[in-house]
Short mmCIF file of C-alpha atoms and ligand atoms in Angstrom, two decimals:
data_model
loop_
_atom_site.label_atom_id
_atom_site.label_comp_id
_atom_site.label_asym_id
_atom_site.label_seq_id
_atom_site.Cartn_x
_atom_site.Cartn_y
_atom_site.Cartn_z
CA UNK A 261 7.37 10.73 -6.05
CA UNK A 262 7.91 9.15 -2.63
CA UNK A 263 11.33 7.88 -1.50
CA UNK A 264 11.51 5.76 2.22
CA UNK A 265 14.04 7.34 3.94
CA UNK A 266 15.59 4.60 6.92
CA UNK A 267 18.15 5.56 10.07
CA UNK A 268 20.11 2.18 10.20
CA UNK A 269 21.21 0.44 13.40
CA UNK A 270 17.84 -0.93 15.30
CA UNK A 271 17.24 -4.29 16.42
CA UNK A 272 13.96 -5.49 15.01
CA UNK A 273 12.11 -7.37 17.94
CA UNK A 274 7.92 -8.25 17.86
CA UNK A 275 5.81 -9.81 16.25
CA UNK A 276 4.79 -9.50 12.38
CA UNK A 277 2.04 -10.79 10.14
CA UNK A 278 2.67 -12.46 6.80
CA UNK A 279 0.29 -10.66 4.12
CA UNK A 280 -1.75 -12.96 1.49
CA UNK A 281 1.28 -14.35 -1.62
CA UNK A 282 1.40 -11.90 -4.30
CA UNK A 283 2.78 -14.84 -6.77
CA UNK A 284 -0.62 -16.87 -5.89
CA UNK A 285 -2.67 -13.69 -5.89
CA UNK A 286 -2.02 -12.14 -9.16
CA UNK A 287 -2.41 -16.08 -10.61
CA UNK A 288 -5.67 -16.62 -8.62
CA UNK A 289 -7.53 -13.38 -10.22
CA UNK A 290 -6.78 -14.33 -13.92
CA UNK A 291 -7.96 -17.86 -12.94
CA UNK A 292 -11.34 -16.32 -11.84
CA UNK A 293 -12.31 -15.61 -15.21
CA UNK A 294 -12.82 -19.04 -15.78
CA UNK A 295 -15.36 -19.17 -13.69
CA UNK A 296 -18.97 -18.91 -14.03
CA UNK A 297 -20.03 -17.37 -11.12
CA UNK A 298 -18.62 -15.86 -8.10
CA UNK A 299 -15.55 -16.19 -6.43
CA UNK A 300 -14.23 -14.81 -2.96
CA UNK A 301 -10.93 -14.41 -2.94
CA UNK A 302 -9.98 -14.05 0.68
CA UNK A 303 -6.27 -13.24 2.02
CA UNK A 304 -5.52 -10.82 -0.97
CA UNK A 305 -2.66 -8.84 -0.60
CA UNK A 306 -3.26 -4.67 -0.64
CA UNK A 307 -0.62 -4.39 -3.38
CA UNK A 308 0.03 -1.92 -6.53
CA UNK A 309 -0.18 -5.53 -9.04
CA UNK A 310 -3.62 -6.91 -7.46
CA UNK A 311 -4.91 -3.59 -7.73
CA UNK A 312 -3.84 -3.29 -11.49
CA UNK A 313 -5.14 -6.85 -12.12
CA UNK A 314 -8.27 -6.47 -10.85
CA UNK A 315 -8.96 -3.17 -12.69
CA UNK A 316 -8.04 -4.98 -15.81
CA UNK A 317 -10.63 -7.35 -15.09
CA UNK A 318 -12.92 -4.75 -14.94
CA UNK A 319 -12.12 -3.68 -17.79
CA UNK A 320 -12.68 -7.29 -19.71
CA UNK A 321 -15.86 -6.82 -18.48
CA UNK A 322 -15.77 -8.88 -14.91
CA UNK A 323 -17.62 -7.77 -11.73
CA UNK A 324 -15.07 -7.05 -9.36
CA UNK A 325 -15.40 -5.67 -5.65
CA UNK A 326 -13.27 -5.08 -2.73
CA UNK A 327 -15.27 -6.76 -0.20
CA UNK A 328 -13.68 -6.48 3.00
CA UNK A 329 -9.48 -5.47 4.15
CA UNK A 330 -8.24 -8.35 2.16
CA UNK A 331 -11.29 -10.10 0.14
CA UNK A 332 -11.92 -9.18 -3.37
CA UNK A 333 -14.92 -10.97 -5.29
CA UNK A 334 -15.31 -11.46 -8.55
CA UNK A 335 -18.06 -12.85 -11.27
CA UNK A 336 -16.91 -13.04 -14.60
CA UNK A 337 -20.28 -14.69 -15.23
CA UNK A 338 -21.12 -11.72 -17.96
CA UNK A 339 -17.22 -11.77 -19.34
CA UNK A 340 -17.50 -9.18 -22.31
CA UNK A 341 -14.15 -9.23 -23.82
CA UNK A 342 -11.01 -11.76 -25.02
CA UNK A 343 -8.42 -8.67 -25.22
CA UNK A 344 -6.19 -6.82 -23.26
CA UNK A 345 -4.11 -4.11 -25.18
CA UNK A 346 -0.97 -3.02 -23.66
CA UNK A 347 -2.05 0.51 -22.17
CA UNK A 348 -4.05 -2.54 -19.75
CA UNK A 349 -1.45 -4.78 -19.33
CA UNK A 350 2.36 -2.94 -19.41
CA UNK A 351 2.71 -2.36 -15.72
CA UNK A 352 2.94 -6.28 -14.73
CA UNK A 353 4.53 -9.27 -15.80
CA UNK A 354 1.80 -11.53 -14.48
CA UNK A 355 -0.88 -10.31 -17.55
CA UNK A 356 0.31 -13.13 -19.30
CA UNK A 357 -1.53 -15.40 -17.07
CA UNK A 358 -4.59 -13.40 -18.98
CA UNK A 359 -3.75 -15.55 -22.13
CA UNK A 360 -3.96 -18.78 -19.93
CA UNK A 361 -7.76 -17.61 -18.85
CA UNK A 362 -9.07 -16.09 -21.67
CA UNK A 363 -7.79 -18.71 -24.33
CA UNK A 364 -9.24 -21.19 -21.71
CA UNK A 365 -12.40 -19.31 -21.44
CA UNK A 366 -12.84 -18.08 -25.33
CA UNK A 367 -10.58 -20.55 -27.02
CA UNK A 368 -9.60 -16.96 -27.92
CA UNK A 369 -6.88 -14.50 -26.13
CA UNK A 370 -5.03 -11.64 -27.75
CA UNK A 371 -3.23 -10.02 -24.83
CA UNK A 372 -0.13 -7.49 -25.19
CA UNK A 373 3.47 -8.71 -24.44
CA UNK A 374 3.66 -8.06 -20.68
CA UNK A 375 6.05 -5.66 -18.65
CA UNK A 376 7.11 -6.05 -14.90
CA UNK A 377 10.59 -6.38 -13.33
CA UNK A 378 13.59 -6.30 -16.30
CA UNK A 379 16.19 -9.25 -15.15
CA UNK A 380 17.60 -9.45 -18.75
CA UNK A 381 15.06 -11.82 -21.13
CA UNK A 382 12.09 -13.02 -20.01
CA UNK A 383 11.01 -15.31 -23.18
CA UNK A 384 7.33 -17.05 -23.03
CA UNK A 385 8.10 -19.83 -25.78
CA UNK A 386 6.97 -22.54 -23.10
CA UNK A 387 4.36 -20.77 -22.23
CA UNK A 388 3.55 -21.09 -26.50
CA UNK A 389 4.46 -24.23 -26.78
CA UNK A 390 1.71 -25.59 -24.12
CA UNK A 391 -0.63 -23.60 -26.12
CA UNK A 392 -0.03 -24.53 -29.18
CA UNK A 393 0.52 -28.62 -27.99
CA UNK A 394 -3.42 -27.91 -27.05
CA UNK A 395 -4.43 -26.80 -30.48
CA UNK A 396 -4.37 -23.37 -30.83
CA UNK A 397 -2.69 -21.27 -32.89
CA UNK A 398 -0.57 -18.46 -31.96
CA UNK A 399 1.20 -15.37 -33.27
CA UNK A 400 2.72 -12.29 -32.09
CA UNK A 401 2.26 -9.21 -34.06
CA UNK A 402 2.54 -5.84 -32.65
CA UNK A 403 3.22 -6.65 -29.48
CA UNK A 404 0.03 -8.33 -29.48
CA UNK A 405 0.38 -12.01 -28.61
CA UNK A 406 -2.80 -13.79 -30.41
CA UNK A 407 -3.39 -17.39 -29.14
CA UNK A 408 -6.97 -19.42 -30.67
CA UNK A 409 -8.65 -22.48 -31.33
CA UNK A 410 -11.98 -24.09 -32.41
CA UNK A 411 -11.57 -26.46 -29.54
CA UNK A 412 -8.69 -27.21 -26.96
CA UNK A 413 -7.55 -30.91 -26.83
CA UNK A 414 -5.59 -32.34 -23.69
CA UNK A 415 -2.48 -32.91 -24.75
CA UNK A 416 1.41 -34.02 -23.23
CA UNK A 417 3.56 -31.25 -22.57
CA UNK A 418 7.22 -32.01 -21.49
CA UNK A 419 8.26 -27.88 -20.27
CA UNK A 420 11.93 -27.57 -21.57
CA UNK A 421 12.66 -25.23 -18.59
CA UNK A 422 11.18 -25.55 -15.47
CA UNK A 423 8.76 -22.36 -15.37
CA UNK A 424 6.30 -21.20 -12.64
CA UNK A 425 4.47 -18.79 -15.52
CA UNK A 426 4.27 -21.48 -18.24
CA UNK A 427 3.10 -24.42 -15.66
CA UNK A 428 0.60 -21.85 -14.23
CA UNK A 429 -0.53 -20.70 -18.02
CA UNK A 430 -0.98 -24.37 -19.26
CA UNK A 431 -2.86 -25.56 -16.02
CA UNK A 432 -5.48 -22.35 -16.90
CA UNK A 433 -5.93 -23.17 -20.54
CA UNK A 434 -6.41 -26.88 -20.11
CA UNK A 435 -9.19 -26.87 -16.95
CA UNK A 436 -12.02 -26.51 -19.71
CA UNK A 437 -10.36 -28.07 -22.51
CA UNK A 438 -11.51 -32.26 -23.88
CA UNK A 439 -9.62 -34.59 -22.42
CA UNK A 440 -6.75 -34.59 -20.06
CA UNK A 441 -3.39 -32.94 -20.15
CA UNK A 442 -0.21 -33.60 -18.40
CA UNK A 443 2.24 -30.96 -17.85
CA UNK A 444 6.09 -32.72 -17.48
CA UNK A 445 8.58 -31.36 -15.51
CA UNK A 446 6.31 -29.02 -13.98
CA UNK A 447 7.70 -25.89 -11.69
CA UNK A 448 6.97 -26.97 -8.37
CA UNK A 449 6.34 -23.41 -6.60
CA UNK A 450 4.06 -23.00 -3.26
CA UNK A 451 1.97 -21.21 -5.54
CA UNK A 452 1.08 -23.42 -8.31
CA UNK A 453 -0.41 -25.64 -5.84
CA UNK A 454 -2.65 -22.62 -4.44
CA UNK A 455 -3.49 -21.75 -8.02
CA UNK A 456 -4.56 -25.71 -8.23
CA UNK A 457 -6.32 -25.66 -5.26
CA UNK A 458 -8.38 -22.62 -6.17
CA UNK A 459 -9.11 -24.10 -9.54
CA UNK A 460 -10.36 -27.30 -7.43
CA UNK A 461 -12.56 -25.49 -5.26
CA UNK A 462 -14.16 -24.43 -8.18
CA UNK A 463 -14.60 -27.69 -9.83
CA UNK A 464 -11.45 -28.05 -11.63
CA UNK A 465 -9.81 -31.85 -11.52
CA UNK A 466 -6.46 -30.97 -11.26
CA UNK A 467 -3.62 -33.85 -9.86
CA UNK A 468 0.13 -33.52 -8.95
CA UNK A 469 0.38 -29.90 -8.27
CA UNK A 470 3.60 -29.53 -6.23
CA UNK A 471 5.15 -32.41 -8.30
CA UNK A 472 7.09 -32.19 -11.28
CA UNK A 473 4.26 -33.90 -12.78
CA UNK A 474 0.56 -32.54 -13.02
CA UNK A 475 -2.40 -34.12 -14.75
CA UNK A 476 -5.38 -32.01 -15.78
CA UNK A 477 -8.80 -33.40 -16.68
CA UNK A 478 -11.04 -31.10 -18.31
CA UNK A 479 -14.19 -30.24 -16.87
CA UNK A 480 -17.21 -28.63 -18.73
CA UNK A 481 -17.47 -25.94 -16.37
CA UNK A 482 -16.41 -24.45 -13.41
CA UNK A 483 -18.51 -22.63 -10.85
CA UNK A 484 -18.03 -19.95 -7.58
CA UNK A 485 -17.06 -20.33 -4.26
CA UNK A 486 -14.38 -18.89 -1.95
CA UNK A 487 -10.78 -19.68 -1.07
CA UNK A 488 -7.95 -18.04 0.96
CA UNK A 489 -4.42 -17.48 -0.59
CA UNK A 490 -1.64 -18.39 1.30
CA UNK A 491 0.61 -16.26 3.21
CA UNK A 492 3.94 -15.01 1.36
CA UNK A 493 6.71 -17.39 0.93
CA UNK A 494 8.82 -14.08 -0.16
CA UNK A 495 7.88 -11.66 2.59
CA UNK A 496 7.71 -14.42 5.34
CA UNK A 497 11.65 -14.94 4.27
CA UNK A 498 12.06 -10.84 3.42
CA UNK A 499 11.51 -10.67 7.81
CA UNK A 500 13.66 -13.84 8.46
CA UNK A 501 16.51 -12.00 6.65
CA UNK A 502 15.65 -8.73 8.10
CA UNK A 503 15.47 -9.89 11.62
CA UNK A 504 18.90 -12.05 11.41
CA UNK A 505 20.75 -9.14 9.97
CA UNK A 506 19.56 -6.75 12.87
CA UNK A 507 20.60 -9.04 15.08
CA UNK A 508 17.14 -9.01 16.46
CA UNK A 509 13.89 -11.49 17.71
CA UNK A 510 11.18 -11.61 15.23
CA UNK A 511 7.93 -13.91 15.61
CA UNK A 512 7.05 -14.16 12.41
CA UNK A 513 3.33 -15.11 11.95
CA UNK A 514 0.60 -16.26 9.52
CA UNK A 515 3.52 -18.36 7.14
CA UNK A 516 3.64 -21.55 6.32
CA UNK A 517 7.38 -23.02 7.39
CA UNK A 518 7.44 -26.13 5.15
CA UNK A 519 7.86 -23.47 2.22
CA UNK A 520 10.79 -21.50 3.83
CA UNK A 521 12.54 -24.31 4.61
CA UNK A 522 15.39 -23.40 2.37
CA UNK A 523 15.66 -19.66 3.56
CA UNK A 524 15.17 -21.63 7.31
CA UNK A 525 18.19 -23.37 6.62
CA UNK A 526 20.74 -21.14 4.83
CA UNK A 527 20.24 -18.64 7.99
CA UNK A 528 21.07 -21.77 10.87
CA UNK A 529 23.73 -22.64 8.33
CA UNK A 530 25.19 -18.62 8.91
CA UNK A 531 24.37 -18.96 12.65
CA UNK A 532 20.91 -17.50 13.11
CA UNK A 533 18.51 -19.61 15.40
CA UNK A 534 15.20 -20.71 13.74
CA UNK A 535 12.47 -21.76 15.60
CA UNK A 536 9.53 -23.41 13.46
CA UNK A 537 5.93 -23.59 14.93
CA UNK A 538 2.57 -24.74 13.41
CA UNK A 539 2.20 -21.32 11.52
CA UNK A 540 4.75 -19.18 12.71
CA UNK A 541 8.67 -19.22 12.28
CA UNK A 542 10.86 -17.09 15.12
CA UNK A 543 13.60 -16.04 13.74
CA UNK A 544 16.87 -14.54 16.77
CA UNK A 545 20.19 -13.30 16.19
CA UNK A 546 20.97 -11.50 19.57
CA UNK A 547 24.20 -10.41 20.33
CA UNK A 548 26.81 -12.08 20.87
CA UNK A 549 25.59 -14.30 18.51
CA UNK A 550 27.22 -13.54 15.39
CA UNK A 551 26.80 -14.62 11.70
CA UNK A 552 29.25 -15.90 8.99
CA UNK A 553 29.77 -16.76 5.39
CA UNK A 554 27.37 -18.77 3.22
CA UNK A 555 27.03 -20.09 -0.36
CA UNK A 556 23.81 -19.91 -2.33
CA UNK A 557 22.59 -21.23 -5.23
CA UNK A 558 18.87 -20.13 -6.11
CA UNK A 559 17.09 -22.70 -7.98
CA UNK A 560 13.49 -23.45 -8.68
CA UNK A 561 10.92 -24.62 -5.23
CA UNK A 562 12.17 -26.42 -3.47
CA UNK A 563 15.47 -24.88 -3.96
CA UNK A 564 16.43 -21.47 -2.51
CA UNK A 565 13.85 -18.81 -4.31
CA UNK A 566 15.74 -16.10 -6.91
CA UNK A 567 13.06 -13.73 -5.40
CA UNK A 568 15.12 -13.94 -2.16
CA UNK A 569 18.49 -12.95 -4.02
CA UNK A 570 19.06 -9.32 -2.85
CA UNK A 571 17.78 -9.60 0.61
CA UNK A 572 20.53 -12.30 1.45
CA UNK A 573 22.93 -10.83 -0.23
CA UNK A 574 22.27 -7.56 1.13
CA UNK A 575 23.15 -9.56 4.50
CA UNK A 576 25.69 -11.49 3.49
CA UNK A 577 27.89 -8.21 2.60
CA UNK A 578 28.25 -7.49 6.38
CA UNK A 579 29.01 -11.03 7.57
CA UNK A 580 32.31 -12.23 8.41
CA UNK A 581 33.80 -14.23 5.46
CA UNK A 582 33.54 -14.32 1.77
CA UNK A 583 30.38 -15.97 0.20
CA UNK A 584 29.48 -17.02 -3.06
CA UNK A 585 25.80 -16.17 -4.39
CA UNK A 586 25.12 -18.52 -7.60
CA UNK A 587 21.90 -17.23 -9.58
CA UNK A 588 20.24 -19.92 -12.00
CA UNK A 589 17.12 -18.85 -12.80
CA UNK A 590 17.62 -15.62 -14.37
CA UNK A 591 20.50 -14.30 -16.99
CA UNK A 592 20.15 -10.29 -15.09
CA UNK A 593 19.60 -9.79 -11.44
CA UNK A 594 22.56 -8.75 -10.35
CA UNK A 595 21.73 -4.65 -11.24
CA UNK A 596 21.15 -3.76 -7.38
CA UNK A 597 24.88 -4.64 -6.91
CA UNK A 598 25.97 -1.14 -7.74
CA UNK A 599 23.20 0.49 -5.17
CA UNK A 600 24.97 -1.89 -2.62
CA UNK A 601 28.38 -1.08 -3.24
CA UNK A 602 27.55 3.23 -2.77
CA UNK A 603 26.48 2.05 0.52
CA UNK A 604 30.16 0.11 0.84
CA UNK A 605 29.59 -3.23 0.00
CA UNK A 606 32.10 -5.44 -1.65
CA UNK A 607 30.86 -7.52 -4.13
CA UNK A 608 32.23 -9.19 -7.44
CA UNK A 609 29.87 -9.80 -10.17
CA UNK A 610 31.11 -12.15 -13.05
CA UNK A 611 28.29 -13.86 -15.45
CA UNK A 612 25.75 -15.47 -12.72
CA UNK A 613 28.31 -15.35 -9.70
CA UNK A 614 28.29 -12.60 -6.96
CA UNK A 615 31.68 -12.45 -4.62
CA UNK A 616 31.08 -10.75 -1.82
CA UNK A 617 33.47 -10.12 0.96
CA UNK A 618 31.93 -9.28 3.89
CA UNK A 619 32.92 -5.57 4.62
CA UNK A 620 31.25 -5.88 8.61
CA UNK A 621 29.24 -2.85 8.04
CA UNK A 622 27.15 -0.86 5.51
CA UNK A 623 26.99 3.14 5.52
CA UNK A 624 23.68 4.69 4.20
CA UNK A 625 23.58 6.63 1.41
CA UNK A 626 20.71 7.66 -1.18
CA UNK A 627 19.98 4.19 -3.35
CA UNK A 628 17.33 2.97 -5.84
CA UNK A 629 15.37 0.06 -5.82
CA UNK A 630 16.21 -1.37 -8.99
CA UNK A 631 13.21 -4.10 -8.84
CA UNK A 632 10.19 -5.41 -6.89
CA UNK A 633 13.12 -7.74 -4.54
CA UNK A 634 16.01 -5.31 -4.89
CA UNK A 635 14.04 -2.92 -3.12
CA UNK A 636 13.57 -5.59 -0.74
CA UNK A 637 17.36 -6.05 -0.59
CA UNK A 638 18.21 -2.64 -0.17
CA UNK A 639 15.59 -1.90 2.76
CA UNK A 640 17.35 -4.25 4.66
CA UNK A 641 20.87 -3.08 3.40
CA UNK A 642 19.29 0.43 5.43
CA UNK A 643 18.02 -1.43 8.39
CA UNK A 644 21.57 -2.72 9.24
CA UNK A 645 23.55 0.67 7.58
CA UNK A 646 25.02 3.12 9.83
CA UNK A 647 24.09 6.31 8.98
CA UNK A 648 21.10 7.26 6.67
CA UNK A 649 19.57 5.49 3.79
CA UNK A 650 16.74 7.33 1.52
CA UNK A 651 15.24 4.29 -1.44
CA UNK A 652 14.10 5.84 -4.29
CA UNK A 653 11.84 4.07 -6.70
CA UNK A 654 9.22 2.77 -4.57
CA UNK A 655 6.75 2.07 -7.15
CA UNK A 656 8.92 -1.45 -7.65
CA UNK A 657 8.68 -2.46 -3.87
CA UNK A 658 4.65 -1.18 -3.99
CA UNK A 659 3.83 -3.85 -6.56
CA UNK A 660 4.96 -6.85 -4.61
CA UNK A 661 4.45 -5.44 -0.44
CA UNK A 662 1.67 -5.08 1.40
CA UNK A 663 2.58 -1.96 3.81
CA UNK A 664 6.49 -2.47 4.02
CA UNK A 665 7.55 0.17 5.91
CA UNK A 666 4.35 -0.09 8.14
CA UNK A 667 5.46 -3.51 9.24
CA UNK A 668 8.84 -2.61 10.08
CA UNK A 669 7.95 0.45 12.10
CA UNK A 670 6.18 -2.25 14.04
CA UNK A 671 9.35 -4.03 14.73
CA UNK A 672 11.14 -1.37 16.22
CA UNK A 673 12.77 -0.03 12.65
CA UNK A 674 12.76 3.81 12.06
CA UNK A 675 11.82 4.22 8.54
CA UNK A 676 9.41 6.64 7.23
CA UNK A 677 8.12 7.36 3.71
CA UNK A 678 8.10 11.00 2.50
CA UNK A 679 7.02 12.76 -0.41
CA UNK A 680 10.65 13.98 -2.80
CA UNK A 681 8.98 16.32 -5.69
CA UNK A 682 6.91 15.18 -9.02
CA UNK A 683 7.91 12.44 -11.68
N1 EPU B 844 11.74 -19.27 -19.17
C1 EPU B 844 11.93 -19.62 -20.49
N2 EPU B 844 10.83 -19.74 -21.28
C2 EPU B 844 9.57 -19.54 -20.82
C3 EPU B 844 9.39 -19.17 -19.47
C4 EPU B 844 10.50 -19.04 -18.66
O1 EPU B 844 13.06 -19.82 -20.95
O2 EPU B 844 8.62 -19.66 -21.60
C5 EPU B 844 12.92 -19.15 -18.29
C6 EPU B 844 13.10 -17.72 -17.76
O3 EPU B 844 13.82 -16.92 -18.66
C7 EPU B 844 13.82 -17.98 -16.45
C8 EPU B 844 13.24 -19.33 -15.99
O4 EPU B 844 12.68 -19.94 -17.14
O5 EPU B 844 15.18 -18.12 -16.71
C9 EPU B 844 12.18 -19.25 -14.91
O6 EPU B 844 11.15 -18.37 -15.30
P1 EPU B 844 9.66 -18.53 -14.76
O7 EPU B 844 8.77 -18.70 -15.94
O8 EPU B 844 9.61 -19.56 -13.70
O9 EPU B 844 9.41 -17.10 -14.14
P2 EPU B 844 8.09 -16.26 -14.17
O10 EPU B 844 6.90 -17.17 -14.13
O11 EPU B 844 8.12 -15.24 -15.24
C10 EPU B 844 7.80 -16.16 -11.59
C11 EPU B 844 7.65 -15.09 -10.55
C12 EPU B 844 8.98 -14.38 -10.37
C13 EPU B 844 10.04 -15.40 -9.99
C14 EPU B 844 10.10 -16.55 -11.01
C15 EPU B 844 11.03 -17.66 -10.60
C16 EPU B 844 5.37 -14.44 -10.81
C17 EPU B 844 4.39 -13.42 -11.26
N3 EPU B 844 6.65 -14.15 -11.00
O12 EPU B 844 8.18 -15.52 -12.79
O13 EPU B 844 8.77 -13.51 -9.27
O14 EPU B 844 11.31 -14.77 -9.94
O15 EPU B 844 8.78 -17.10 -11.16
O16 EPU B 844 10.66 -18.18 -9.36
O17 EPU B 844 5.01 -15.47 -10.28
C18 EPU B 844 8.99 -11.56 -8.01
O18 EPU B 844 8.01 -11.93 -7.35
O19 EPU B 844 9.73 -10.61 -7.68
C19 EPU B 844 9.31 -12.27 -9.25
C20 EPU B 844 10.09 -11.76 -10.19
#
């Protein structure tokens, strides 16, 4: 077991490098076994989910190489197998883009019910539905979610809830199917266009990604090429918060600011200075600048991202004023609270509402990461605590960063990772 283990209190100031989106990555490599032929996948992200996701490929029967720091290929050409029992698939939430890809590829999936972070339910009944509105049948049995068809059909599908997982699920079962399906009131995420775009660059004929309306024409078949993921929306944001609640000066590069625009705008609203460029965002808070109060409300792209939660709340608990954090996209991620108040924070929780009251400064203390984000959250809860913070539970922050702590030694931050005993 391996905890970090952060001394609070230093600016960040540099210069930092966006890694490749995990959201688009671990969507991307399910999508490749659609394809008939070989793929290069380039701006991959060195994380614990790719690295599961590609071994599960393996495992189905794909060719699958690390070709380079951040390039995996892969040829699914020879694709052996429609199944992925759960021993495969319990470590990640994003297996059930596997169903998307293999029902799209087989007109067959069975795929166990996946795992990954717990924010209270995490249903798939839209994910079904689009299925299901495409001809196949489905059942879950076992923990084994069955989906299959003779053929897939186009079909309408109005999504009842706007879902990044079912949009990106229906878009991967309809590129082969007859005919043409439209998916209503699409999610509108950064990386359901990238997922588009790769299917595109393939020879999918996919329309409207990034609307709330996408039309999918099936195509017989889709061939290899290569295509670069785009940088992290997440950890682009994850160093926007970091370096505002430092008080520091942090060039962030390799991002794309159009999709941080809401982060961008909730730190000038607390006083931060933002400065966009072409592909980097700067991101200054020096003294005597100072930051206040805020309200958020996370919402679906283009709204402020859920997966940004802890990290602002983590710096809104230190900020003069008290600020309201509104979450509406899950029912449960609000368990990091309690890992923020040992270090002295001073936050209500009721239903989907978070008080805080800014308490001016954290103290460190030994704290969990509860998920992939609240780790995120409470690394930067260390950053600005006096004192000394030690994050247990890595494995969550591991799955979803690409060298965390590497990246904010760079910056000036003194946090090191050491090895606490055996699990
Ligand atoms: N929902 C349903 N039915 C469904 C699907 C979703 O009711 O069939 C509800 C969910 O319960 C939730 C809302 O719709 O209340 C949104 O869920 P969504 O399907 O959009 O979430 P997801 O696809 O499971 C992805 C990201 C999450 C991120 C959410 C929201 C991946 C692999 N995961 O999850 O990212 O929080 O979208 O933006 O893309 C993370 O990266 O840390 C993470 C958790």
């Amino acid at each position: 077991m391996e905890k970090l283990v952060i001394h609070g209190g230093n600016k960040l100031c540099g210069q930092v490098s966006v890694s490749g989106a995990k959201n688009a990555a671990v969507a991307v490599i399910p999508a490749a076994l659609l394809v008939n032929g070989k793929c290069r996948i380039e701006n991959v992200p060195k994380i614990k989910d790719v690295i599961v996701l590609c071994d599960i490929l393996s495992q189905l029967g794909a060719k699958v190489e690390y070709a380079g720091e951040n390039v995996v290929e892969i040829d699914a050409t020879d694709l052996a197998y429609h199944s992925a029992p759960y021993e495969m698939v319990k470590k990640m939430r994003a297996s059930y883009y596997l169903i998307g890809a293999l029902l799209g590829r087989f007109c067959k999936a069975e795929v166990a019910m996946p795992g990954g972070c717990d924010f209270g339910s995490r249903p798939i009944d839209q994910h079904i539905k689009g299925f299901e509105a495409l001809g196949a049948k489905t059942k879950i049995k076992n923990g084994i979610i069955t989906a299959s068809a003779d053929r897939l059909c186009g079909a309408q599908v109005y999504l009842d809830v706007v879902s990044v997982g079912a949009t990106i699920n229906l878009m991967l079962s309809a590129v082969l199917a007859d005919g043409v399906t439209v998916i209503e009131n699409a999610a509108k995420e950064p990386h359901i266009v990238d997922v588009a775009n790769f299917l595109n660059v393939m020879g999918a004929n996919i329309r409207g990604a990034g609307t709330d309306v996408i039309r999918i024409k099936g195509v017989r078949s889709l061939s290899g090429g290569a295509y670069s993921i785009i940088p992290d929306q997440i950890e682009a944001g994850t160093f926007m918060v970091a370096a505002a609640a430092t008080r520091g000066d942090v060039l962030i590069t390799n991002v794309i600011p159009k999709h941080l625009e809401s982060i961008t705008a909730k730190l000038v609203e607390m006083g931060a200075k933002v400065e966009e460029f072409d592909d980097s965002i700067r991101v200054s808070c020096l003294p005597p600048k100072t930051l206040h109060k805020a309200n958020v409300k996370t919402l679906p792209y283009p709204g402020f991202p859920t997966d940004m939660q802890p990290q602002i709340v983590a710096l809104l608990s230190v900020v003069g004023g008290t600020s309201i954090m509104t979450e509406n996209v899950w029912d449960c991620r609000f368990q990091y609270i309690d890992e923020l108040k040992r270090m002295g924070a001073n936050i209500k929780v009721d239903g989907k509402v978070a008080v805080i009251e800014g308490v001016g400064c954290l103290s460190g203390s030994p704290v969990k990461a509860t998920d992939l984000r609240a780790g995120a959250g409470m690394v930067i809860a260390g950053l600005i605590a006096h004192g000394v913070t030690e994050i247990h539970d890595l494995h969550h922050i591991d799955r979803g960063y690409e060298d965390m702590e590497g990246k904010f030694v760079s910056l000036g931050a003194d946090i090191r990772r050491i090895v606490c005993g055996k699990k």
